[in-house]
Short mmCIF file of C-alpha atoms in Angstrom, two decimals:
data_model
loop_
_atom_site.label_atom_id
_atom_site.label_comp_id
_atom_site.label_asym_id
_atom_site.label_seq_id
_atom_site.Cartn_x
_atom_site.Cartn_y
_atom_site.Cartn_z
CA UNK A 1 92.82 126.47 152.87
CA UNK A 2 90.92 129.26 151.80
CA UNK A 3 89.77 130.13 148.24
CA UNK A 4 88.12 133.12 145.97
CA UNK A 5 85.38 132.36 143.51
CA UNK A 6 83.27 133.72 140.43
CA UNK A 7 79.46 133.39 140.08
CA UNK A 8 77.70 133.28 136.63
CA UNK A 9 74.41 133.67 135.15
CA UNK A 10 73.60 130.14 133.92
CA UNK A 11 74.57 131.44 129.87
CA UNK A 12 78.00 132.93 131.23
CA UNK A 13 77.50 136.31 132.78
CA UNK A 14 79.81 136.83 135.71
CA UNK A 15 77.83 138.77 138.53
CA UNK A 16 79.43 137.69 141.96
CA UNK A 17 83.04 137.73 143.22
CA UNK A 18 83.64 136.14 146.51
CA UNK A 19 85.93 134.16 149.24
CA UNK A 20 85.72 131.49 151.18
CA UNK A 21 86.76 127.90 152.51
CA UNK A 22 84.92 124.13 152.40
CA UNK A 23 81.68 124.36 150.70
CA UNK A 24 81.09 128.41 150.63
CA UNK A 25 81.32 128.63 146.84
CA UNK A 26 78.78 126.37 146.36
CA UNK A 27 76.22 127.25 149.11
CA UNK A 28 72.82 129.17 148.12
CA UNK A 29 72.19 130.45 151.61
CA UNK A 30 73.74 133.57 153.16
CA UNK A 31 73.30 135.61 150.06
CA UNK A 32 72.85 139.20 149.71
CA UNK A 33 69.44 140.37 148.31
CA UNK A 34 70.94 141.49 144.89
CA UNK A 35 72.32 137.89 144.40
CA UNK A 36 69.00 136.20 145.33
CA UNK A 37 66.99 138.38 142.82
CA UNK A 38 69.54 137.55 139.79
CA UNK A 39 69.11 133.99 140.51
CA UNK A 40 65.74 134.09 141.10
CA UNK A 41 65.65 135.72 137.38
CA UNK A 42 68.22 133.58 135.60
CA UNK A 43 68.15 130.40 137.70
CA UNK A 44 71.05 128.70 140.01
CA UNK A 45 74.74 130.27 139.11
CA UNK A 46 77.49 128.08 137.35
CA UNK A 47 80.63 128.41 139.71
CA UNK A 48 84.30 128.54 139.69
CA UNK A 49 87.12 128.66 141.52
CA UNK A 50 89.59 131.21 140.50
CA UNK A 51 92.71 130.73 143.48
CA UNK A 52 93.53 128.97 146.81
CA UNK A 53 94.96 130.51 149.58
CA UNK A 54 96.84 129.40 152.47
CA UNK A 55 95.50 132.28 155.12
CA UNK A 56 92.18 134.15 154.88
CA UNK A 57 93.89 137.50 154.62
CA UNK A 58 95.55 136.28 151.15
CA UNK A 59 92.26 135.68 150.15
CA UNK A 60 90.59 138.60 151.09
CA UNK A 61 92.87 140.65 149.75
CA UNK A 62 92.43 138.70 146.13
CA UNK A 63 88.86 139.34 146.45
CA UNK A 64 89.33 143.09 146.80
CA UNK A 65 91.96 143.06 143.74
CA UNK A 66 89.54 141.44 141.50
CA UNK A 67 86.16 143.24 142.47
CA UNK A 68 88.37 146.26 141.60
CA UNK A 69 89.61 144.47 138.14
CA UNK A 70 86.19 143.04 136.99
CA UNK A 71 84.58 146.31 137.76
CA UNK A 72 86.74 148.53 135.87
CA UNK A 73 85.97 145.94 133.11
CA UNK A 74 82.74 146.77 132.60
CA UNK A 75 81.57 143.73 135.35
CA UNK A 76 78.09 144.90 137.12
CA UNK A 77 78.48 142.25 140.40
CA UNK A 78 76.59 141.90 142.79
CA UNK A 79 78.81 142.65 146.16
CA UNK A 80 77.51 144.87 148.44
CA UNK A 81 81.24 146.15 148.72
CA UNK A 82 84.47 146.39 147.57
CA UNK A 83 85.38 143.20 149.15
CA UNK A 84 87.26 142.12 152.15
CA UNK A 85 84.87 141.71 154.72
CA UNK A 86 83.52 138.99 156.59
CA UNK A 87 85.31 135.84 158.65
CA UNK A 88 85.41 132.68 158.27
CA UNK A 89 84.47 130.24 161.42
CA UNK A 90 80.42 130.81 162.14
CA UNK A 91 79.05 127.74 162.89
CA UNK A 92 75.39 126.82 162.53
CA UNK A 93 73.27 125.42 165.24
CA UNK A 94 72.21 121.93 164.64
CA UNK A 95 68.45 123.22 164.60
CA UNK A 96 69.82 125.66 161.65
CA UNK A 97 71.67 122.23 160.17
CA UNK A 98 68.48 120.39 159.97
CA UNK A 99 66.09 122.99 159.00
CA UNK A 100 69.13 123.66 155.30
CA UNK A 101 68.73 119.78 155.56
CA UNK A 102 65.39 119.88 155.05
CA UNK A 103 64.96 122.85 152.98
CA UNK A 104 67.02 120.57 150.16
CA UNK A 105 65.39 117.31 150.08
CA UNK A 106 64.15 116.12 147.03
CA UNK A 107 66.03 118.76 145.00
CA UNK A 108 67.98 117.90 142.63
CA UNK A 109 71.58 119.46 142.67
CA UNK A 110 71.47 123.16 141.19
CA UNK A 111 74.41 122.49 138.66
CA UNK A 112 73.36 118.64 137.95
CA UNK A 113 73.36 118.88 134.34
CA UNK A 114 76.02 121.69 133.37
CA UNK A 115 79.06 120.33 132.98
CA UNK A 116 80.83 121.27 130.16
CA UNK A 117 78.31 123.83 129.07
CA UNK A 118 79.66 127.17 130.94
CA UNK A 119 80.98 129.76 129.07
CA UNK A 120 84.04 131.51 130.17
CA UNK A 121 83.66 134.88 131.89
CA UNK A 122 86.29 136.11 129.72
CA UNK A 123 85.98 135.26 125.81
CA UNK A 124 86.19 137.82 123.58
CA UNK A 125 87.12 140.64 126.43
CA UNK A 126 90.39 142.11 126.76
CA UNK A 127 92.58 143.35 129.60
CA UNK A 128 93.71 147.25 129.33
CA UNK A 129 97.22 147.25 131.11
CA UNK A 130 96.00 148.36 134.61
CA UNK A 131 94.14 145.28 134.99
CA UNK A 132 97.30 143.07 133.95
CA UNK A 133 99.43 144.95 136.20
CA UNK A 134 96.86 144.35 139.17
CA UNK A 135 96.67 140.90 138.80
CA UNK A 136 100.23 140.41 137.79
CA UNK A 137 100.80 141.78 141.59
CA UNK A 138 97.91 139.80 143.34
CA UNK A 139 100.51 136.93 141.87
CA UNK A 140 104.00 138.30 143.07
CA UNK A 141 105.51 135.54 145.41
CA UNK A 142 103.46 132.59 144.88
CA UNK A 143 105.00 129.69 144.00
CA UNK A 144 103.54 127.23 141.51
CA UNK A 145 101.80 124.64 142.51
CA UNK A 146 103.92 122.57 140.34
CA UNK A 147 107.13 123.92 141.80
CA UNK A 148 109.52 120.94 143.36
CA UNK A 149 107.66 118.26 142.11
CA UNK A 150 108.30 115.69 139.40
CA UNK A 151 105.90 113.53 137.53
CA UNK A 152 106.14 109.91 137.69
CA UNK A 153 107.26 107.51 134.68
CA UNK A 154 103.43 106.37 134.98
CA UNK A 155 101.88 110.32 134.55
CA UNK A 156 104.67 110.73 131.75
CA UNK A 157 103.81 107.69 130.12
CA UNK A 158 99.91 108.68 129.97
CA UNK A 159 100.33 112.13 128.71
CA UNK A 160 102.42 110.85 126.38
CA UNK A 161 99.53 108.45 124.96
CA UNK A 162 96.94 111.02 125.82
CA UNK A 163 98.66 113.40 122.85
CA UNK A 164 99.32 111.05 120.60
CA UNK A 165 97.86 111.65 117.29
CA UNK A 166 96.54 114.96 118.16
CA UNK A 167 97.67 117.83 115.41
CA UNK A 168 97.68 121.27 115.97
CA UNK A 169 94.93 123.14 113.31
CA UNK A 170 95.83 125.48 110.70
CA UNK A 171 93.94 127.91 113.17
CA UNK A 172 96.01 127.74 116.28
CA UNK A 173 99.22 127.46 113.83
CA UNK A 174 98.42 130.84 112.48
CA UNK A 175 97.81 132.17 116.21
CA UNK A 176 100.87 130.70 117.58
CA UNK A 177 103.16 132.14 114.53
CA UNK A 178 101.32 135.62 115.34
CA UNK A 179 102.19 135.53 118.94
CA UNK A 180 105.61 135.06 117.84
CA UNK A 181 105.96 137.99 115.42
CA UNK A 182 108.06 140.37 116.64
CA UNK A 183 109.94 138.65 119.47
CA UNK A 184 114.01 137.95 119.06
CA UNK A 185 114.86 134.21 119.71
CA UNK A 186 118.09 133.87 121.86
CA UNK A 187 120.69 132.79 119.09
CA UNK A 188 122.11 129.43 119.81
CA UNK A 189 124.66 126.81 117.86
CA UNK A 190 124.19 123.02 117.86
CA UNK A 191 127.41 122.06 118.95
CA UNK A 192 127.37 118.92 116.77
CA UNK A 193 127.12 120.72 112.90
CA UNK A 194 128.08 123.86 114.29
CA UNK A 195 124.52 125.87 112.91
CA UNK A 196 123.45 129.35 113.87
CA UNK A 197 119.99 129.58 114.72
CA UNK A 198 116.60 130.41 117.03
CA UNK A 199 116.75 129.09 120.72
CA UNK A 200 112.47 127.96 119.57
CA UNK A 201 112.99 126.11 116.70
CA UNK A 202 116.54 124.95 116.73
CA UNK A 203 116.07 121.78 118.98
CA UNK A 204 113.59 120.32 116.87
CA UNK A 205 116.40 119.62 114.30
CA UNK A 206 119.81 120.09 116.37
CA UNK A 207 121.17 119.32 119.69
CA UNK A 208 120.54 116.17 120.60
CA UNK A 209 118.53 115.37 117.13
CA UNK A 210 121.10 116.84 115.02
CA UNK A 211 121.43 114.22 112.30
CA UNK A 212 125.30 114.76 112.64
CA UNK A 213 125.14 113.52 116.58
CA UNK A 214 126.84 109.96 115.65
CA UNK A 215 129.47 111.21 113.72
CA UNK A 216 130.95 113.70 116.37
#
């Protein structure tokens, strides 16, 4: 399983794109000279992992796509390249094992501390149309993860008490009826009362809660 992964300044500031499998994301060592001088200036990076991968040439060629995305966003990263070099297998000697080993005791882990506290890469920037069609084609033909699989009466039954009592704020009301304006809803018709209405909000009233169900 490979995967790609994003780098930020410890306040938020994407700098690094890269790819990798195991522990790569997280490892300090290996890095290119512009890396080691922003994290020398800004301290040890926040990471995350953006996709996984089931072959290294998927991966590299997600790397590539987003270098090329982040960059025409404004991005200033620190690759060396455009992306899709390097191979995965090196191994380390055990005299290079022991010497890392060494190198870490008595540190205490660089992101010990930061959970919770990273701020996304990108709040409050906005995608122009090439960079939704680039990544809308790094996605063509993956499945989701979620695809063929059904939850459990157990998982149902917790995310059913894990949202109870939780409202939705005036806020995200307002955004969701925004979203909306514009779009058509499909036309359906509760086949219990026989009403004419939007495909969204028509369930919540009709079909199978249509208050003339019993009589029908």
């Amino acid at each position: 399983m490979f995967f790609t992964y994003a780098h930020y300044k410890p306040e938020g500031g994407l700098f690094y794109i890269g790819k990798g499998k195991r522990r790569r994301a997280y490892d300090m060592d290996g890095r290119n000279s512009h890396w080691q001088n922003i994290v020398n200036k800004y301290g040890r990076p926040h990471v995350e992992l953006l996709a996984r991968w089931d072959t290294e040439t998927e991966a590299l060629d997600h790397e590539i796509l987003l270098i090329s995305c982040f960059r025409d966003m404004g991005f200033v990263l620190a690759n060396k390249s455009d992306g899709g070099e390097g191979t995965s297998g090196y191994k380390h000697t055990p005299e290079q094992r022991e010497n890392n080993r060494l190198a870490k005791l008595g540190k205490a882990p660089w992101n010990k501390g930061t959970k919770g506290i990273m701020i996304p890469w990108n709040k409050g920037v906005p995608m122009s149309d090439e960079q939704k069609v680039k990544l809308s084609i790094a996605k063509l033909g993956k499945q989701s993860p979620r695809k063929g699989k059904t939850l459990t009466p157990e998982t149902i039954e917790k995310m059913s008490i894990a949202k109870l009592g939780k409202k939705h704020t005036l806020e995200s009301i307002e955004k969701s009826r925004l979203k909306r304006l514009g779009k058509k809803q499909p036309l359906v018709t509760c086949p219990h009362c026989n009403k004419i209405g939007g495909s969204y909000t028509m369930p919540r009233w009709h079909f199978d809660n249509c208050k003339n169900k019993e009589i029908h």
